[in-house]
PDB file of C-alpha atoms in Angstrom:
ATOM      1  CA  LYS A   1     238.953  -6.364 -51.994  1.00  0.00           C
ATOM      2  CA  GLU A   2     240.800  -8.033 -54.884  1.00  0.00           C
ATOM      3  CA  LYS A   3     243.026  -7.493 -57.904  1.00  0.00           C
ATOM      4  CA  SER A   4     243.319  -9.554 -61.073  1.00  0.00           C
ATOM      5  CA  GLU A   5     244.792  -9.376 -64.471  1.00  0.00           C
ATOM      6  CA  ILE A   6     241.868  -8.970 -66.909  1.00  0.00           C
ATOM      7  CA  ALA A   7     243.945  -8.664 -70.155  1.00  0.00           C
ATOM      8  CA  LYS A   8     247.588  -8.534 -71.163  1.00  0.00           C
ATOM      9  CA  GLU A   9     249.296  -6.061 -68.755  1.00  0.00           C
ATOM     10  CA  ILE A  10     245.932  -4.728 -67.691  1.00  0.00           C
ATOM     11  CA  TYR A  11     244.938  -5.165 -64.046  1.00  0.00           C
ATOM     12  CA  GLU A  12     241.730  -4.392 -62.267  1.00  0.00           C
ATOM     13  CA  PHE A  13     241.655  -3.364 -58.556  1.00  0.00           C
ATOM     14  CA  ILE A  14     238.309  -3.563 -56.747  1.00  0.00           C
ATOM     15  CA  PHE A  15     237.738  -1.465 -53.520  1.00  0.00           C
ATOM     16  CA  ILE A  16     234.797  -1.266 -51.124  1.00  0.00           C
ATOM     17  CA  PRO A  17     234.092   2.337 -50.134  1.00  0.00           C
ATOM     18  CA  ASP A  18     233.707   3.120 -46.423  1.00  0.00           C
ATOM     19  CA  GLY A  19     230.318   4.785 -47.067  1.00  0.00           C
ATOM     20  CA  LYS A  20     227.741   5.216 -49.891  1.00  0.00           C
ATOM     21  CA  LEU A  21     229.425   6.637 -53.026  1.00  0.00           C
ATOM     22  CA  THR A  22     227.066   8.465 -55.407  1.00  0.00           C
ATOM     23  CA  PHE A  23     228.429   9.081 -58.857  1.00  0.00           C
ATOM     24  CA  GLU A  24     227.516   8.917 -62.626  1.00  0.00           C
ATOM     25  CA  ALA A  25     228.879   6.388 -65.011  1.00  0.00           C
ATOM     26  CA  GLY A  26     232.060   7.712 -66.582  1.00  0.00           C
ATOM     27  CA  GLN A  27     233.157   9.951 -63.754  1.00  0.00           C
ATOM     28  CA  TYR A  28     236.530   9.848 -61.905  1.00  0.00           C
ATOM     29  CA  LEU A  29     238.143  10.101 -58.562  1.00  0.00           C
ATOM     30  CA  GLU A  30     241.510  11.308 -57.287  1.00  0.00           C
ATOM     31  CA  TYR A  31     243.279   8.560 -55.378  1.00  0.00           C
ATOM     32  CA  THR A  32     246.015   8.993 -52.761  1.00  0.00           C
ATOM     33  CA  LEU A  33     248.233   6.087 -51.827  1.00  0.00           C
ATOM     34  CA  PRO A  34     250.969   6.883 -49.257  1.00  0.00           C
ATOM     35  CA  HIS A  35     254.061   4.804 -49.898  1.00  0.00           C
ATOM     36  CA  LYS A  36     257.784   4.902 -49.207  1.00  0.00           C
ATOM     37  CA  ASN A  37     260.167   6.716 -51.494  1.00  0.00           C
ATOM     38  CA  PRO A  38     257.592   8.107 -53.980  1.00  0.00           C
ATOM     39  CA  ASP A  39     259.000   9.145 -57.357  1.00  0.00           C
ATOM     40  CA  ILE A  40     258.661  12.554 -58.998  1.00  0.00           C
ATOM     41  CA  ARG A  41     254.984  11.825 -59.829  1.00  0.00           C
ATOM     42  CA  GLY A  42     254.151  11.557 -56.142  1.00  0.00           C
ATOM     43  CA  ASN A  43     251.470   9.523 -54.415  1.00  0.00           C
ATOM     44  CA  ARG A  44     248.319  10.879 -56.172  1.00  0.00           C
ATOM     45  CA  ARG A  45     246.555   9.799 -59.435  1.00  0.00           C
ATOM     46  CA  TYR A  46     243.303  10.345 -61.234  1.00  0.00           C
ATOM     47  CA  PHE A  47     241.445   7.257 -62.473  1.00  0.00           C
ATOM     48  CA  THR A  48     238.129   6.697 -63.944  1.00  0.00           C
ATOM     49  CA  ILE A  49     235.626   4.709 -61.841  1.00  0.00           C
ATOM     50  CA  ALA A  50     235.410   1.520 -64.006  1.00  0.00           C
ATOM     51  CA  SER A  51     232.523   0.182 -61.949  1.00  0.00           C
ATOM     52  CA  SER A  52     228.797   1.170 -62.423  1.00  0.00           C
ATOM     53  CA  PRO A  53     226.832   3.129 -59.870  1.00  0.00           C
ATOM     54  CA  THR A  54     224.722   0.054 -59.540  1.00  0.00           C
ATOM     55  CA  GLU A  55     227.600  -2.165 -58.256  1.00  0.00           C
ATOM     56  CA  GLY A  56     228.345  -0.753 -54.762  1.00  0.00           C
ATOM     57  CA  GLU A  57     232.177  -0.930 -55.307  1.00  0.00           C
ATOM     58  CA  VAL A  58     234.948   1.061 -56.910  1.00  0.00           C
ATOM     59  CA  ARG A  59     236.835  -0.647 -59.830  1.00  0.00           C
ATOM     60  CA  ILE A  60     240.010   0.810 -61.283  1.00  0.00           C
ATOM     61  CA  GLY A  61     241.477  -0.578 -64.486  1.00  0.00           C
ATOM     62  CA  MET A  62     244.987   0.303 -65.464  1.00  0.00           C
ATOM     63  CA  LYS A  63     247.930  -0.584 -67.689  1.00  0.00           C
ATOM     64  CA  MET A  64     250.709  -2.095 -65.732  1.00  0.00           C
ATOM     65  CA  ASN A  65     253.586  -2.335 -68.257  1.00  0.00           C
ATOM     66  CA  MET A  66     257.154  -1.862 -67.112  1.00  0.00           C
ATOM     67  CA  PRO A  67     258.827   0.244 -65.817  1.00  0.00           C
ATOM     68  CA  LEU A  68     256.151   0.910 -63.106  1.00  0.00           C
ATOM     69  CA  SER A  69     255.985   4.133 -61.276  1.00  0.00           C
ATOM     70  CA  SER A  70     256.317   4.077 -57.421  1.00  0.00           C
ATOM     71  CA  PHE A  71     252.517   4.607 -57.138  1.00  0.00           C
ATOM     72  CA  LYS A  72     251.697   1.577 -59.343  1.00  0.00           C
ATOM     73  CA  THR A  73     254.434  -0.527 -57.708  1.00  0.00           C
ATOM     74  CA  ALA A  74     252.790   0.148 -54.380  1.00  0.00           C
ATOM     75  CA  LEU A  75     249.325  -0.542 -55.705  1.00  0.00           C
ATOM     76  CA  SER A  76     250.476  -3.820 -57.334  1.00  0.00           C
ATOM     77  CA  GLN A  77     251.909  -5.002 -53.973  1.00  0.00           C
ATOM     78  CA  MET A  78     248.736  -4.197 -52.025  1.00  0.00           C
ATOM     79  CA  GLN A  79     247.010  -7.169 -50.414  1.00  0.00           C
ATOM     80  CA  PRO A  80     243.301  -7.603 -49.674  1.00  0.00           C
ATOM     81  CA  GLY A  81     242.400  -5.270 -46.850  1.00  0.00           C
ATOM     82  CA  GLY A  82     244.749  -2.528 -48.034  1.00  0.00           C
ATOM     83  CA  ARG A  83     243.428   0.998 -48.149  1.00  0.00           C
ATOM     84  CA  VAL A  84     243.555   3.945 -50.495  1.00  0.00           C
ATOM     85  CA  TRP A  85     242.092   7.488 -49.989  1.00  0.00           C
ATOM     86  CA  ALA A  86     239.805   8.858 -52.652  1.00  0.00           C
ATOM     87  CA  GLY A  87     238.068  12.148 -53.226  1.00  0.00           C
ATOM     88  CA  GLN A  88     237.355  14.990 -55.675  1.00  0.00           C
ATOM     89  CA  LEU A  89     234.765  13.182 -57.643  1.00  0.00           C
ATOM     90  CA  SER A  90     234.308  14.920 -60.951  1.00  0.00           C
ATOM     91  CA  GLY A  91     233.952  14.596 -64.655  1.00  0.00           C
ATOM     92  CA  ASP A  92     231.410  15.305 -67.413  1.00  0.00           C
ATOM     93  CA  PHE A  93     232.139  12.289 -69.601  1.00  0.00           C
ATOM     94  CA  THR A  94     228.796  10.857 -68.880  1.00  0.00           C
ATOM     95  CA  LEU A  95     225.804   9.445 -70.761  1.00  0.00           C
ATOM     96  CA  PRO A  96     223.236  11.951 -72.218  1.00  0.00           C
ATOM     97  CA  GLN A  97     220.045  12.473 -70.328  1.00  0.00           C
ATOM     98  CA  ASP A  98     218.159  11.794 -73.540  1.00  0.00           C
ATOM     99  CA  LYS A  99     218.231   7.935 -73.872  1.00  0.00           C
ATOM    100  CA  ASN A 100     217.149   8.302 -77.465  1.00  0.00           C
ATOM    101  CA  LYS A 101     220.398   9.758 -78.546  1.00  0.00           C
ATOM    102  CA  LYS A 102     222.499   7.445 -80.653  1.00  0.00           C
ATOM    103  CA  LEU A 103     226.041   6.828 -79.457  1.00  0.00           C
ATOM    104  CA  VAL A 104     229.368   5.755 -80.688  1.00  0.00           C
ATOM    105  CA  PHE A 105     232.086   4.924 -77.972  1.00  0.00           C
ATOM    106  CA  MET A 106     235.535   5.093 -79.316  1.00  0.00           C
ATOM    107  CA  ALA A 107     238.212   3.548 -76.903  1.00  0.00           C
ATOM    108  CA  GLY A 108     241.885   3.244 -77.222  1.00  0.00           C
ATOM    109  CA  GLY A 109     243.553   0.736 -74.923  1.00  0.00           C
ATOM    110  CA  ILE A 110     242.887   1.416 -71.140  1.00  0.00           C
ATOM    111  CA  GLY A 111     240.635   4.325 -72.287  1.00  0.00           C
ATOM    112  CA  VAL A 112     237.875   1.656 -72.365  1.00  0.00           C
ATOM    113  CA  THR A 113     237.357   1.954 -68.628  1.00  0.00           C
ATOM    114  CA  PRO A 114     234.675   4.767 -68.584  1.00  0.00           C
ATOM    115  CA  PHE A 115     232.731   2.685 -71.179  1.00  0.00           C
ATOM    116  CA  ARG A 116     232.841  -0.307 -68.844  1.00  0.00           C
ATOM    117  CA  SER A 117     231.154   1.893 -66.278  1.00  0.00           C
ATOM    118  CA  MET A 118     228.553   3.134 -68.785  1.00  0.00           C
ATOM    119  CA  VAL A 119     227.715  -0.219 -70.382  1.00  0.00           C
ATOM    120  CA  ARG A 120     227.552  -2.026 -67.065  1.00  0.00           C
ATOM    121  CA  TYR A 121     225.116   0.669 -65.909  1.00  0.00           C
ATOM    122  CA  MET A 122     223.044   0.275 -69.116  1.00  0.00           C
ATOM    123  CA  VAL A 123     222.852  -3.447 -68.732  1.00  0.00           C
ATOM    124  CA  ASP A 124     221.847  -3.343 -65.059  1.00  0.00           C
ATOM    125  CA  LYS A 125     219.284  -0.698 -65.781  1.00  0.00           C
ATOM    126  CA  ASN A 126     218.128  -2.480 -68.902  1.00  0.00           C
ATOM    127  CA  GLU A 127     218.594   0.728 -70.987  1.00  0.00           C
ATOM    128  CA  ARG A 128     218.529  -0.230 -74.627  1.00  0.00           C
ATOM    129  CA  ARG A 129     220.393   2.891 -76.006  1.00  0.00           C
ATOM    130  CA  ASP A 130     221.446   2.658 -79.668  1.00  0.00           C
ATOM    131  CA  ALA A 131     225.265   2.366 -79.130  1.00  0.00           C
ATOM    132  CA  TYR A 132     228.324   1.195 -80.926  1.00  0.00           C
ATOM    133  CA  LEU A 133     231.683   0.429 -79.227  1.00  0.00           C
ATOM    134  CA  LEU A 134     234.734   0.811 -81.412  1.00  0.00           C
ATOM    135  CA  TYR A 135     237.662  -0.601 -79.330  1.00  0.00           C
ATOM    136  CA  ALA A 136     241.206  -0.260 -80.569  1.00  0.00           C
ATOM    137  CA  VAL A 137     243.891  -2.401 -79.172  1.00  0.00           C
ATOM    138  CA  LYS A 138     247.445  -3.568 -80.339  1.00  0.00           C
ATOM    139  CA  THR A 139     246.564  -7.264 -79.906  1.00  0.00           C
ATOM    140  CA  GLN A 140     243.717  -9.540 -79.159  1.00  0.00           C
ATOM    141  CA  ASP A 141     245.208 -10.240 -75.748  1.00  0.00           C
ATOM    142  CA  GLU A 142     244.793  -6.606 -74.674  1.00  0.00           C
ATOM    143  CA  ILE A 143     240.919  -6.685 -74.906  1.00  0.00           C
ATOM    144  CA  ALA A 144     239.590  -5.956 -71.487  1.00  0.00           C
ATOM    145  CA  TYR A 145     236.111  -6.690 -70.157  1.00  0.00           C
ATOM    146  CA  ARG A 146     235.346  -8.771 -73.115  1.00  0.00           C
ATOM    147  CA  TYR A 147     232.707 -10.753 -71.071  1.00  0.00           C
ATOM    148  CA  LEU A 148     230.766  -7.529 -70.656  1.00  0.00           C
ATOM    149  CA  TRP A 149     230.575  -6.535 -74.295  1.00  0.00           C
ATOM    150  CA  ILE A 150     229.259 -10.074 -75.136  1.00  0.00           C
ATOM    151  CA  GLU A 151     226.649  -9.795 -72.321  1.00  0.00           C
ATOM    152  CA  ALA A 152     225.657  -6.183 -73.441  1.00  0.00           C
ATOM    153  CA  GLU A 153     225.091  -7.417 -77.069  1.00  0.00           C
ATOM    154  CA  ALA A 154     222.759 -10.009 -75.958  1.00  0.00           C
ATOM    155  CA  LYS A 155     220.803  -7.979 -73.352  1.00  0.00           C
ATOM    156  CA  ILE A 156     220.772  -4.423 -74.660  1.00  0.00           C
ATOM    157  CA  GLY A 157     221.930  -4.702 -78.264  1.00  0.00           C
ATOM    158  CA  LEU A 158     225.397  -3.025 -77.890  1.00  0.00           C
ATOM    159  CA  LYS A 159     227.397  -3.463 -81.180  1.00  0.00           C
ATOM    160  CA  THR A 160     231.027  -3.942 -80.582  1.00  0.00           C
ATOM    161  CA  GLU A 161     233.855  -3.730 -83.179  1.00  0.00           C
ATOM    162  CA  TYR A 162     237.457  -4.674 -82.112  1.00  0.00           C
ATOM    163  CA  VAL A 163     240.044  -2.795 -84.112  1.00  0.00           C
ATOM    164  CA  ILE A 164     243.268  -4.781 -83.737  1.00  0.00           C
ATOM    165  CA  GLY A 165     246.769  -3.369 -84.462  1.00  0.00           C
ATOM    166  CA  LYS A 166     245.504  -0.255 -86.242  1.00  0.00           C
ATOM    167  CA  PHE A 167     243.729   3.051 -85.694  1.00  0.00           C
ATOM    168  CA  ILE A 168     240.014   3.574 -86.061  1.00  0.00           C
ATOM    169  CA  ASP A 169     239.722   5.553 -89.318  1.00  0.00           C
ATOM    170  CA  GLU A 170     237.098   7.298 -91.430  1.00  0.00           C
ATOM    171  CA  SER A 171     236.557   4.327 -93.732  1.00  0.00           C
ATOM    172  CA  LEU A 172     235.810   1.920 -90.778  1.00  0.00           C
ATOM    173  CA  ILE A 173     233.327   4.330 -89.111  1.00  0.00           C
ATOM    174  CA  LYS A 174     231.512   4.906 -92.469  1.00  0.00           C
ATOM    175  CA  ASP A 175     231.503   1.118 -93.211  1.00  0.00           C
ATOM    176  CA  LYS A 176     230.291  -0.060 -89.828  1.00  0.00           C
ATOM    177  CA  ILE A 177     227.951   2.903 -88.886  1.00  0.00           C
ATOM    178  CA  LYS A 178     225.806   4.023 -91.748  1.00  0.00           C
ATOM    179  CA  ASP A 179     223.962   6.725 -89.629  1.00  0.00           C
ATOM    180  CA  TRP A 180     227.235   8.120 -88.015  1.00  0.00           C
ATOM    181  CA  ARG A 181     226.078  11.690 -88.797  1.00  0.00           C
ATOM    182  CA  GLU A 182     223.187  11.228 -86.406  1.00  0.00           C
ATOM    183  CA  ARG A 183     225.352  10.147 -83.422  1.00  0.00           C
ATOM    184  CA  ILE A 184     227.257  11.526 -80.459  1.00  0.00           C
ATOM    185  CA  PHE A 185     230.810  10.428 -80.387  1.00  0.00           C
ATOM    186  CA  TYR A 186     232.577   9.648 -77.052  1.00  0.00           C
ATOM    187  CA  ILE A 187     236.297   9.426 -77.286  1.00  0.00           C
ATOM    188  CA  SER A 188     238.598   8.010 -74.494  1.00  0.00           C
ATOM    189  CA  GLY A 189     242.247   7.133 -74.425  1.00  0.00           C
ATOM    190  CA  PRO A 190     245.715   8.742 -74.587  1.00  0.00           C
ATOM    191  CA  ASP A 191     245.728  12.491 -75.270  1.00  0.00           C
ATOM    192  CA  ALA A 192     247.321  12.190 -78.729  1.00  0.00           C
ATOM    193  CA  MET A 193     244.793   9.598 -79.825  1.00  0.00           C
ATOM    194  CA  VAL A 194     241.928  11.563 -78.534  1.00  0.00           C
ATOM    195  CA  ARG A 195     242.917  14.609 -80.310  1.00  0.00           C
ATOM    196  CA  SER A 196     243.642  12.766 -83.494  1.00  0.00           C
ATOM    197  CA  TYR A 197     240.186  11.129 -83.519  1.00  0.00           C
ATOM    198  CA  LYS A 198     238.363  14.291 -82.718  1.00  0.00           C
ATOM    199  CA  LYS A 199     240.255  16.126 -85.534  1.00  0.00           C
ATOM    200  CA  MET A 200     239.167  13.146 -87.946  1.00  0.00           C
ATOM    201  CA  LEU A 201     235.567  13.371 -86.946  1.00  0.00           C
ATOM    202  CA  ILE A 202     235.386  17.156 -87.392  1.00  0.00           C
ATOM    203  CA  LYS A 203     236.997  16.744 -90.786  1.00  0.00           C
ATOM    204  CA  MET A 204     234.317  14.183 -91.641  1.00  0.00           C
ATOM    205  CA  GLY A 205     231.612  16.720 -90.799  1.00  0.00           C
ATOM    206  CA  VAL A 206     230.730  15.691 -87.325  1.00  0.00           C
ATOM    207  CA  SER A 207     229.688  18.781 -85.317  1.00  0.00           C
ATOM    208  CA  ARG A 208     231.846  19.678 -82.267  1.00  0.00           C
ATOM    209  CA  ARG A 209     228.623  19.553 -80.197  1.00  0.00           C
ATOM    210  CA  GLN A 210     228.454  15.847 -81.126  1.00  0.00           C
ATOM    211  CA  ILE A 211     231.915  14.885 -79.718  1.00  0.00           C
ATOM    212  CA  VAL A 212     232.665  14.344 -76.027  1.00  0.00           C
ATOM    213  CA  THR A 213     236.238  13.562 -75.058  1.00  0.00           C
ATOM    214  CA  ASP A 214     238.136  12.078 -72.078  1.00  0.00           C
ATOM    215  CA  TYR A 215     241.906  11.425 -72.087  1.00  0.00           C
ATOM    216  CA  PHE A 216     244.490   9.780 -69.830  1.00  0.00           C
ATOM    217  CA  PRO A 217     247.500  12.143 -69.386  1.00  0.00           C
ATOM    218  CA  GLY A 218     249.801   9.334 -68.415  1.00  0.00           C
ATOM    219  CA  PHE A 219     250.037   5.666 -67.664  1.00  0.00           C
ATOM    220  CA  ALA A 220     253.017   5.455 -65.265  1.00  0.00           C
TER     221      ALA A 220
END
C-alpha cells in the first residue's frame, strides 16, 4: 500500500492482506520476498506485526541502515501494488488477559514495533491499562511512532519515558516507576539488550514470571 520513513533510518511498510487476518497484538509473521540474487540470508524474514488487530492492515517497521541485505534492498525498491507472501503467524509476546495487571514496556530501537501494535490496540479499544513505556534510542531522531505515544497518553494514560543515548538502568526504573515490584515487564529489542535488561531485572528482585521477552536476531 505505502512506505514511509517514520524516524531516522526507520521505515514502515503497509500491506493489505488478501483475506481477513486474525492475530493478537504483539505477534509476528514470516515474510517471503522472492528477488534476484538473494544473499546468504535468503528471501525470508520474521517481522513483528506493528499494526493492531483493529486496523485491517499489516504494518512492518524496520531499521534500514547501510549496508542493506538483498531482502531489505528488494523491499525498499518495492512500489505500491507490490506483493509479499506471509505465513506462520506465531508469538506469545502478547498482552495479559487480566487487564488489571500493571505493565512496563521496555523497548530498544526497532524493538518498539510490538508495543506499537499493543498500544494502538489499547487506544482503539479504550483499554486503560496501567502501563509505562521506557523507550531507549541513540538520538531523538530515532524515536518512531511518537504521535501514537502522545495520543495514548491523552486517551488511555500511557506514561512514556524516552531514554536518549544511554541504557535503561535500575536507577531510572526505580525513579520513574515507584511500584515496579508489582509490574509485568515486557522487553523487546536486540538479543544482547534483552538479555542484559532481563538479568538486571532479576538482580533487582523481579520474578522471572513477571518478565516477558522478545528479541530481534538481526537487522540486515
